[in-house]
């Protein structure tokens, strides 16, 4: 299998629908169960505005598609801490996007990627552990918490032991163009997403380890999913009737 298809989205949609409607019978899997890193994205659709993110979580480890889509359809719908869990009354407003990730590559600098082609995964040490932070040039839009970076280095150093884990964040390939971001704006936003709310400097940007990737993506609406489910149920009923006649 070389493409992400609507069938993947239908399966994720069906997983969520059956979870929220326990009496519903899941539709059997109908695509090859290959392995991919993947993300499941839920959006709320509106006739008056662009789709609004409702949940997006995935895995960079290759997963069997059947189990991976089933698992992350629910995790992204119910456990994305940025949002409350999706409720049953929201189903008709949803669209589901599946991204199968490919072509991972470590690149030399944080600008070695192309908007609209690559997703980005950044990892960087907490700026409190960088001895040159105080002398770096400031971001053009410093946050109010940048005052913490003006403390004497001895104090920053004593606090640095708290920051042993690198900060990480990712954006799928379609995020930067959807937001109208340049590469620099996307990187700075990813730094914020990783959890750093201080002043962004060139030293911080240069400390980033950047991995790029591409994605095969498909998206379906609730209406498309429901038409698919209705068709599958009708086909299953016809098959059952044919078996009864043969007996």
PDB file of C-alpha atoms in Angstrom:
ATOM      1  CA  UNK A   1       0.000   0.000   0.000  1.00  0.00           C
ATOM      2  CA  UNK A   2       1.474   3.339  -1.069  1.00  0.00           C
ATOM      3  CA  UNK A   3      -1.300   5.791  -0.222  1.00  0.00           C
ATOM      4  CA  UNK A   4      -3.471   6.969   2.601  1.00  0.00           C
ATOM      5  CA  UNK A   5      -7.102   6.390   1.598  1.00  0.00           C
ATOM      6  CA  UNK A   6     -10.578   7.342   2.720  1.00  0.00           C
ATOM      7  CA  UNK A   7     -10.923   3.804   4.082  1.00  0.00           C
ATOM      8  CA  UNK A   8      -8.427   4.695   6.813  1.00  0.00           C
ATOM      9  CA  UNK A   9     -10.512   7.714   7.793  1.00  0.00           C
ATOM     10  CA  UNK A  10     -13.734   5.678   7.708  1.00  0.00           C
ATOM     11  CA  UNK A  11     -12.191   3.110  10.051  1.00  0.00           C
ATOM     12  CA  UNK A  12     -11.099   5.809  12.527  1.00  0.00           C
ATOM     13  CA  UNK A  13     -14.520   7.466  12.321  1.00  0.00           C
ATOM     14  CA  UNK A  14     -16.213   4.113  12.883  1.00  0.00           C
ATOM     15  CA  UNK A  15     -14.050   3.462  15.928  1.00  0.00           C
ATOM     16  CA  UNK A  16     -15.137   6.731  17.530  1.00  0.00           C
ATOM     17  CA  UNK A  17     -18.780   6.302  16.510  1.00  0.00           C
ATOM     18  CA  UNK A  18     -18.993   2.815  18.007  1.00  0.00           C
ATOM     19  CA  UNK A  19     -17.211   3.958  21.164  1.00  0.00           C
ATOM     20  CA  UNK A  20     -19.796   6.702  21.680  1.00  0.00           C
ATOM     21  CA  UNK A  21     -22.648   4.380  20.634  1.00  0.00           C
ATOM     22  CA  UNK A  22     -21.918   1.038  22.340  1.00  0.00           C
ATOM     23  CA  UNK A  23     -24.874  -0.736  20.679  1.00  0.00           C
ATOM     24  CA  UNK A  24     -23.428  -0.085  17.206  1.00  0.00           C
ATOM     25  CA  UNK A  25     -21.593  -2.909  15.431  1.00  0.00           C
ATOM     26  CA  UNK A  26     -18.128  -2.012  14.070  1.00  0.00           C
ATOM     27  CA  UNK A  27     -17.598  -2.373  10.326  1.00  0.00           C
ATOM     28  CA  UNK A  28     -14.869  -4.966   9.551  1.00  0.00           C
ATOM     29  CA  UNK A  29     -11.449  -3.796   8.415  1.00  0.00           C
ATOM     30  CA  UNK A  30     -11.153  -3.479   4.623  1.00  0.00           C
ATOM     31  CA  UNK A  31      -7.538  -2.448   3.890  1.00  0.00           C
ATOM     32  CA  UNK A  32      -4.043  -3.998   4.210  1.00  0.00           C
ATOM     33  CA  UNK A  33      -2.736  -3.957   7.786  1.00  0.00           C
ATOM     34  CA  UNK A  34       0.708  -2.506   7.075  1.00  0.00           C
ATOM     35  CA  UNK A  35       2.871  -0.490   9.485  1.00  0.00           C
ATOM     36  CA  UNK A  36       3.187   3.312   9.544  1.00  0.00           C
ATOM     37  CA  UNK A  37       3.846   6.134  11.965  1.00  0.00           C
ATOM     38  CA  UNK A  38       0.530   7.955  11.981  1.00  0.00           C
ATOM     39  CA  UNK A  39      -1.527  10.851  13.294  1.00  0.00           C
ATOM     40  CA  UNK A  40      -5.301  11.141  13.648  1.00  0.00           C
ATOM     41  CA  UNK A  41      -6.802  14.635  13.406  1.00  0.00           C
ATOM     42  CA  UNK A  42     -10.348  15.656  14.309  1.00  0.00           C
ATOM     43  CA  UNK A  43     -11.742  18.982  13.143  1.00  0.00           C
ATOM     44  CA  UNK A  44     -15.067  20.716  13.671  1.00  0.00           C
ATOM     45  CA  UNK A  45     -16.503  21.868  10.355  1.00  0.00           C
ATOM     46  CA  UNK A  46     -18.387  25.130   9.956  1.00  0.00           C
ATOM     47  CA  UNK A  47     -20.146  26.662   6.962  1.00  0.00           C
ATOM     48  CA  UNK A  48     -18.915  30.113   7.927  1.00  0.00           C
ATOM     49  CA  UNK A  49     -15.245  29.461   8.735  1.00  0.00           C
ATOM     50  CA  UNK A  50     -12.317  27.116   8.250  1.00  0.00           C
ATOM     51  CA  UNK A  51     -12.312  23.782  10.109  1.00  0.00           C
ATOM     52  CA  UNK A  52     -11.386  24.151  13.782  1.00  0.00           C
ATOM     53  CA  UNK A  53      -9.013  21.688  15.433  1.00  0.00           C
ATOM     54  CA  UNK A  54     -10.732  19.385  17.934  1.00  0.00           C
ATOM     55  CA  UNK A  55      -7.960  16.891  18.598  1.00  0.00           C
ATOM     56  CA  UNK A  56      -4.735  15.611  17.045  1.00  0.00           C
ATOM     57  CA  UNK A  57      -2.409  12.972  18.469  1.00  0.00           C
ATOM     58  CA  UNK A  58      -0.281  10.290  16.870  1.00  0.00           C
ATOM     59  CA  UNK A  59       2.817   8.141  17.072  1.00  0.00           C
ATOM     60  CA  UNK A  60       6.218   8.399  15.414  1.00  0.00           C
ATOM     61  CA  UNK A  61       6.706   4.661  15.946  1.00  0.00           C
ATOM     62  CA  UNK A  62       5.450   2.458  13.079  1.00  0.00           C
ATOM     63  CA  UNK A  63       2.183   0.820  14.088  1.00  0.00           C
ATOM     64  CA  UNK A  64      -0.038  -1.822  12.521  1.00  0.00           C
ATOM     65  CA  UNK A  65      -2.693   0.312  10.865  1.00  0.00           C
ATOM     66  CA  UNK A  66      -5.638  -1.578  12.310  1.00  0.00           C
ATOM     67  CA  UNK A  67      -4.509  -1.221  15.915  1.00  0.00           C
ATOM     68  CA  UNK A  68      -2.845   2.166  15.428  1.00  0.00           C
ATOM     69  CA  UNK A  69      -5.856   3.846  13.847  1.00  0.00           C
ATOM     70  CA  UNK A  70      -8.188   2.310  16.399  1.00  0.00           C
ATOM     71  CA  UNK A  71      -6.023   3.421  19.308  1.00  0.00           C
ATOM     72  CA  UNK A  72      -5.269   6.949  18.154  1.00  0.00           C
ATOM     73  CA  UNK A  73      -8.762   7.634  16.840  1.00  0.00           C
ATOM     74  CA  UNK A  74      -9.849   7.465  20.478  1.00  0.00           C
ATOM     75  CA  UNK A  75      -6.777   9.013  22.058  1.00  0.00           C
ATOM     76  CA  UNK A  76      -6.946  12.063  19.818  1.00  0.00           C
ATOM     77  CA  UNK A  77     -10.724  12.389  20.293  1.00  0.00           C
ATOM     78  CA  UNK A  78     -10.855  11.823  24.040  1.00  0.00           C
ATOM     79  CA  UNK A  79      -7.418  12.466  25.540  1.00  0.00           C
ATOM     80  CA  UNK A  80      -5.939  15.505  23.795  1.00  0.00           C
ATOM     81  CA  UNK A  81      -5.376  17.668  26.873  1.00  0.00           C
ATOM     82  CA  UNK A  82      -5.878  20.861  24.869  1.00  0.00           C
ATOM     83  CA  UNK A  83      -9.579  20.042  24.480  1.00  0.00           C
ATOM     84  CA  UNK A  84     -12.449  18.436  26.347  1.00  0.00           C
ATOM     85  CA  UNK A  85     -13.354  14.922  25.114  1.00  0.00           C
ATOM     86  CA  UNK A  86     -15.467  14.792  21.962  1.00  0.00           C
ATOM     87  CA  UNK A  87     -19.134  14.171  22.726  1.00  0.00           C
ATOM     88  CA  UNK A  88     -21.680  12.198  20.712  1.00  0.00           C
ATOM     89  CA  UNK A  89     -23.643  15.296  19.721  1.00  0.00           C
ATOM     90  CA  UNK A  90     -20.539  16.629  17.928  1.00  0.00           C
ATOM     91  CA  UNK A  91     -20.165  13.692  15.540  1.00  0.00           C
ATOM     92  CA  UNK A  92     -22.196  15.262  12.719  1.00  0.00           C
ATOM     93  CA  UNK A  93     -19.922  18.323  12.732  1.00  0.00           C
ATOM     94  CA  UNK A  94     -16.671  16.377  12.552  1.00  0.00           C
ATOM     95  CA  UNK A  95     -14.195  15.617   9.833  1.00  0.00           C
ATOM     96  CA  UNK A  96     -11.421  13.075  10.306  1.00  0.00           C
ATOM     97  CA  UNK A  97      -7.944  13.333   8.807  1.00  0.00           C
ATOM     98  CA  UNK A  98      -5.380  10.525   8.767  1.00  0.00           C
ATOM     99  CA  UNK A  99      -1.704  11.250   8.141  1.00  0.00           C
ATOM    100  CA  UNK A 100       0.666   8.351   7.402  1.00  0.00           C
ATOM    101  CA  UNK A 101       4.203   9.620   7.963  1.00  0.00           C
ATOM    102  CA  UNK A 102       7.078   8.872   5.578  1.00  0.00           C
ATOM    103  CA  UNK A 103      10.540  10.048   4.488  1.00  0.00           C
ATOM    104  CA  UNK A 104      12.018  10.963   7.862  1.00  0.00           C
ATOM    105  CA  UNK A 105      15.280  12.881   7.635  1.00  0.00           C
ATOM    106  CA  UNK A 106      17.557  14.614  10.139  1.00  0.00           C
ATOM    107  CA  UNK A 107      18.563  17.992   8.713  1.00  0.00           C
ATOM    108  CA  UNK A 108      21.527  20.273   9.557  1.00  0.00           C
ATOM    109  CA  UNK A 109      19.615  23.391  10.649  1.00  0.00           C
ATOM    110  CA  UNK A 110      16.145  24.515  11.674  1.00  0.00           C
ATOM    111  CA  UNK A 111      15.559  26.147   8.273  1.00  0.00           C
ATOM    112  CA  UNK A 112      16.429  23.132   6.093  1.00  0.00           C
ATOM    113  CA  UNK A 113      12.865  22.217   5.123  1.00  0.00           C
ATOM    114  CA  UNK A 114      10.064  23.397   2.850  1.00  0.00           C
ATOM    115  CA  UNK A 115       6.697  24.779   3.910  1.00  0.00           C
ATOM    116  CA  UNK A 116       3.881  22.666   2.474  1.00  0.00           C
ATOM    117  CA  UNK A 117       6.136  19.657   1.850  1.00  0.00           C
ATOM    118  CA  UNK A 118       7.622  18.754   5.204  1.00  0.00           C
ATOM    119  CA  UNK A 119       6.384  18.247   8.702  1.00  0.00           C
ATOM    120  CA  UNK A 120       8.838  19.196  11.430  1.00  0.00           C
ATOM    121  CA  UNK A 121       9.827  17.559  14.687  1.00  0.00           C
ATOM    122  CA  UNK A 122      12.037  19.680  16.918  1.00  0.00           C
ATOM    123  CA  UNK A 123      13.993  18.774  20.022  1.00  0.00           C
ATOM    124  CA  UNK A 124      16.077  21.227  22.031  1.00  0.00           C
ATOM    125  CA  UNK A 125      17.504  21.598  25.543  1.00  0.00           C
ATOM    126  CA  UNK A 126      15.645  23.898  27.876  1.00  0.00           C
ATOM    127  CA  UNK A 127      17.084  27.400  27.351  1.00  0.00           C
ATOM    128  CA  UNK A 128      17.822  27.647  31.081  1.00  0.00           C
ATOM    129  CA  UNK A 129      20.645  25.180  30.446  1.00  0.00           C
ATOM    130  CA  UNK A 130      22.236  27.293  27.677  1.00  0.00           C
ATOM    131  CA  UNK A 131      25.047  29.494  29.057  1.00  0.00           C
ATOM    132  CA  UNK A 132      24.776  31.973  26.156  1.00  0.00           C
ATOM    133  CA  UNK A 133      21.056  32.726  26.487  1.00  0.00           C
ATOM    134  CA  UNK A 134      21.613  36.022  28.295  1.00  0.00           C
ATOM    135  CA  UNK A 135      23.761  37.440  25.491  1.00  0.00           C
ATOM    136  CA  UNK A 136      21.601  36.292  22.570  1.00  0.00           C
ATOM    137  CA  UNK A 137      19.530  38.557  20.394  1.00  0.00           C
ATOM    138  CA  UNK A 138      15.880  38.731  21.355  1.00  0.00           C
ATOM    139  CA  UNK A 139      12.851  37.652  19.456  1.00  0.00           C
ATOM    140  CA  UNK A 140      10.926  40.545  17.943  1.00  0.00           C
ATOM    141  CA  UNK A 141       7.928  39.547  20.062  1.00  0.00           C
ATOM    142  CA  UNK A 142       9.305  38.742  23.535  1.00  0.00           C
ATOM    143  CA  UNK A 143       6.880  37.321  26.064  1.00  0.00           C
ATOM    144  CA  UNK A 144       6.276  38.746  29.502  1.00  0.00           C
ATOM    145  CA  UNK A 145       8.188  35.847  31.030  1.00  0.00           C
ATOM    146  CA  UNK A 146      11.397  36.973  29.312  1.00  0.00           C
ATOM    147  CA  UNK A 147      12.280  38.773  32.546  1.00  0.00           C
ATOM    148  CA  UNK A 148      13.337  35.430  33.985  1.00  0.00           C
ATOM    149  CA  UNK A 149      16.189  35.335  31.456  1.00  0.00           C
ATOM    150  CA  UNK A 150      17.673  38.547  32.828  1.00  0.00           C
ATOM    151  CA  UNK A 151      18.484  36.917  36.167  1.00  0.00           C
ATOM    152  CA  UNK A 152      22.173  36.440  37.028  1.00  0.00           C
ATOM    153  CA  UNK A 153      23.537  33.300  35.421  1.00  0.00           C
ATOM    154  CA  UNK A 154      24.328  31.768  38.786  1.00  0.00           C
ATOM    155  CA  UNK A 155      20.601  31.672  39.556  1.00  0.00           C
ATOM    156  CA  UNK A 156      19.719  30.275  36.170  1.00  0.00           C
ATOM    157  CA  UNK A 157      22.357  27.639  36.620  1.00  0.00           C
ATOM    158  CA  UNK A 158      20.970  26.516  39.965  1.00  0.00           C
ATOM    159  CA  UNK A 159      17.533  26.125  38.348  1.00  0.00           C
ATOM    160  CA  UNK A 160      18.872  24.332  35.272  1.00  0.00           C
ATOM    161  CA  UNK A 161      18.976  20.988  37.055  1.00  0.00           C
ATOM    162  CA  UNK A 162      15.166  20.936  36.825  1.00  0.00           C
ATOM    163  CA  UNK A 163      15.357  20.899  33.031  1.00  0.00           C
ATOM    164  CA  UNK A 164      16.943  17.553  32.261  1.00  0.00           C
ATOM    165  CA  UNK A 165      14.573  16.473  29.490  1.00  0.00           C
ATOM    166  CA  UNK A 166      14.676  18.108  26.052  1.00  0.00           C
ATOM    167  CA  UNK A 167      11.651  20.066  24.891  1.00  0.00           C
ATOM    168  CA  UNK A 168       9.933  18.624  21.820  1.00  0.00           C
ATOM    169  CA  UNK A 169       7.126  19.529  19.439  1.00  0.00           C
ATOM    170  CA  UNK A 170       5.890  18.671  15.977  1.00  0.00           C
ATOM    171  CA  UNK A 171       3.764  20.167  13.233  1.00  0.00           C
ATOM    172  CA  UNK A 172       2.302  18.069  10.422  1.00  0.00           C
ATOM    173  CA  UNK A 173       3.070  19.244   6.861  1.00  0.00           C
ATOM    174  CA  UNK A 174      -0.295  20.955   6.366  1.00  0.00           C
ATOM    175  CA  UNK A 175      -0.111  23.130   9.502  1.00  0.00           C
ATOM    176  CA  UNK A 176       2.354  25.832   8.385  1.00  0.00           C
ATOM    177  CA  UNK A 177       0.633  26.601   5.051  1.00  0.00           C
ATOM    178  CA  UNK A 178      -2.792  26.555   6.730  1.00  0.00           C
ATOM    179  CA  UNK A 179      -1.567  29.156   9.224  1.00  0.00           C
ATOM    180  CA  UNK A 180       0.264  31.206   6.593  1.00  0.00           C
ATOM    181  CA  UNK A 181       3.572  30.807   8.445  1.00  0.00           C
ATOM    182  CA  UNK A 182       7.099  31.220   7.145  1.00  0.00           C
ATOM    183  CA  UNK A 183       9.658  28.622   8.174  1.00  0.00           C
ATOM    184  CA  UNK A 184      10.934  30.855  10.980  1.00  0.00           C
ATOM    185  CA  UNK A 185       7.409  31.535  12.247  1.00  0.00           C
ATOM    186  CA  UNK A 186       6.617  27.814  12.246  1.00  0.00           C
ATOM    187  CA  UNK A 187       9.797  27.007  14.183  1.00  0.00           C
ATOM    188  CA  UNK A 188       9.143  29.727  16.751  1.00  0.00           C
ATOM    189  CA  UNK A 189       5.567  28.504  17.168  1.00  0.00           C
ATOM    190  CA  UNK A 190       6.870  24.952  17.665  1.00  0.00           C
ATOM    191  CA  UNK A 191       9.213  26.256  20.369  1.00  0.00           C
ATOM    192  CA  UNK A 192       6.176  27.702  22.143  1.00  0.00           C
ATOM    193  CA  UNK A 193       4.232  24.484  21.606  1.00  0.00           C
ATOM    194  CA  UNK A 194       7.092  22.555  23.220  1.00  0.00           C
ATOM    195  CA  UNK A 195       6.428  24.492  26.419  1.00  0.00           C
ATOM    196  CA  UNK A 196       8.953  27.331  26.379  1.00  0.00           C
ATOM    197  CA  UNK A 197       7.380  30.736  26.994  1.00  0.00           C
ATOM    198  CA  UNK A 198      10.455  32.912  27.441  1.00  0.00           C
ATOM    199  CA  UNK A 199      12.381  35.029  24.983  1.00  0.00           C
ATOM    200  CA  UNK A 200      13.235  33.193  21.752  1.00  0.00           C
ATOM    201  CA  UNK A 201      16.813  33.858  20.642  1.00  0.00           C
ATOM    202  CA  UNK A 202      19.084  32.755  17.827  1.00  0.00           C
ATOM    203  CA  UNK A 203      20.980  30.589  20.323  1.00  0.00           C
ATOM    204  CA  UNK A 204      17.785  28.719  21.141  1.00  0.00           C
ATOM    205  CA  UNK A 205      16.974  28.239  17.468  1.00  0.00           C
ATOM    206  CA  UNK A 206      20.500  26.991  16.740  1.00  0.00           C
ATOM    207  CA  UNK A 207      20.234  24.476  19.592  1.00  0.00           C
ATOM    208  CA  UNK A 208      17.340  22.735  17.829  1.00  0.00           C
ATOM    209  CA  UNK A 209      17.741  19.234  16.455  1.00  0.00           C
ATOM    210  CA  UNK A 210      15.396  19.113  13.487  1.00  0.00           C
ATOM    211  CA  UNK A 211      13.860  16.059  11.877  1.00  0.00           C
ATOM    212  CA  UNK A 212      11.616  16.493   8.855  1.00  0.00           C
ATOM    213  CA  UNK A 213       9.077  14.103   7.408  1.00  0.00           C
ATOM    214  CA  UNK A 214       6.364  13.954   4.797  1.00  0.00           C
ATOM    215  CA  UNK A 215       2.813  12.667   5.055  1.00  0.00           C
ATOM    216  CA  UNK A 216       0.249  10.839   2.967  1.00  0.00           C
ATOM    217  CA  UNK A 217      -3.100  12.250   4.044  1.00  0.00           C
ATOM    218  CA  UNK A 218      -6.794  11.650   3.541  1.00  0.00           C
ATOM    219  CA  UNK A 219      -9.758  13.488   5.067  1.00  0.00           C
ATOM    220  CA  UNK A 220     -13.464  12.627   5.174  1.00  0.00           C
ATOM    221  CA  UNK A 221     -16.542  14.343   6.579  1.00  0.00           C
ATOM    222  CA  UNK A 222     -19.243  12.840   8.760  1.00  0.00           C
ATOM    223  CA  UNK A 223     -21.596  12.729   5.772  1.00  0.00           C
ATOM    224  CA  UNK A 224     -19.060  10.738   3.751  1.00  0.00           C
ATOM    225  CA  UNK A 225     -18.442   8.387   6.656  1.00  0.00           C
ATOM    226  CA  UNK A 226     -22.142   7.814   7.273  1.00  0.00           C
ATOM    227  CA  UNK A 227     -22.806   7.061   3.595  1.00  0.00           C
ATOM    228  CA  UNK A 228     -19.952   4.511   3.715  1.00  0.00           C
ATOM    229  CA  UNK A 229     -21.253   2.897   6.901  1.00  0.00           C
ATOM    230  CA  UNK A 230     -24.808   2.701   5.530  1.00  0.00           C
ATOM    231  CA  UNK A 231     -23.510   1.022   2.354  1.00  0.00           C
ATOM    232  CA  UNK A 232     -21.421  -1.493   4.321  1.00  0.00           C
ATOM    233  CA  UNK A 233     -24.377  -2.379   6.536  1.00  0.00           C
ATOM    234  CA  UNK A 234     -26.589  -2.921   3.470  1.00  0.00           C
ATOM    235  CA  UNK A 235     -23.942  -5.138   1.860  1.00  0.00           C
ATOM    236  CA  UNK A 236     -23.648  -7.177   5.056  1.00  0.00           C
ATOM    237  CA  UNK A 237     -27.416  -7.675   5.174  1.00  0.00           C
ATOM    238  CA  UNK A 238     -27.464  -8.844   1.539  1.00  0.00           C
ATOM    239  CA  UNK A 239     -24.657 -11.277   2.246  1.00  0.00           C
ATOM    240  CA  UNK A 240     -26.513 -12.714   5.237  1.00  0.00           C
ATOM    241  CA  UNK A 241     -29.678 -13.165   3.132  1.00  0.00           C
ATOM    242  CA  UNK A 242     -27.727 -14.943   0.393  1.00  0.00           C
ATOM    243  CA  UNK A 243     -26.249 -17.348   2.942  1.00  0.00           C
ATOM    244  CA  UNK A 244     -29.693 -18.119   4.350  1.00  0.00           C
ATOM    245  CA  UNK A 245     -31.034 -18.887   0.850  1.00  0.00           C
ATOM    246  CA  UNK A 246     -28.152 -21.255   0.154  1.00  0.00           C
ATOM    247  CA  UNK A 247     -28.903 -23.144   3.331  1.00  0.00           C
TER     248      UNK A 247
END
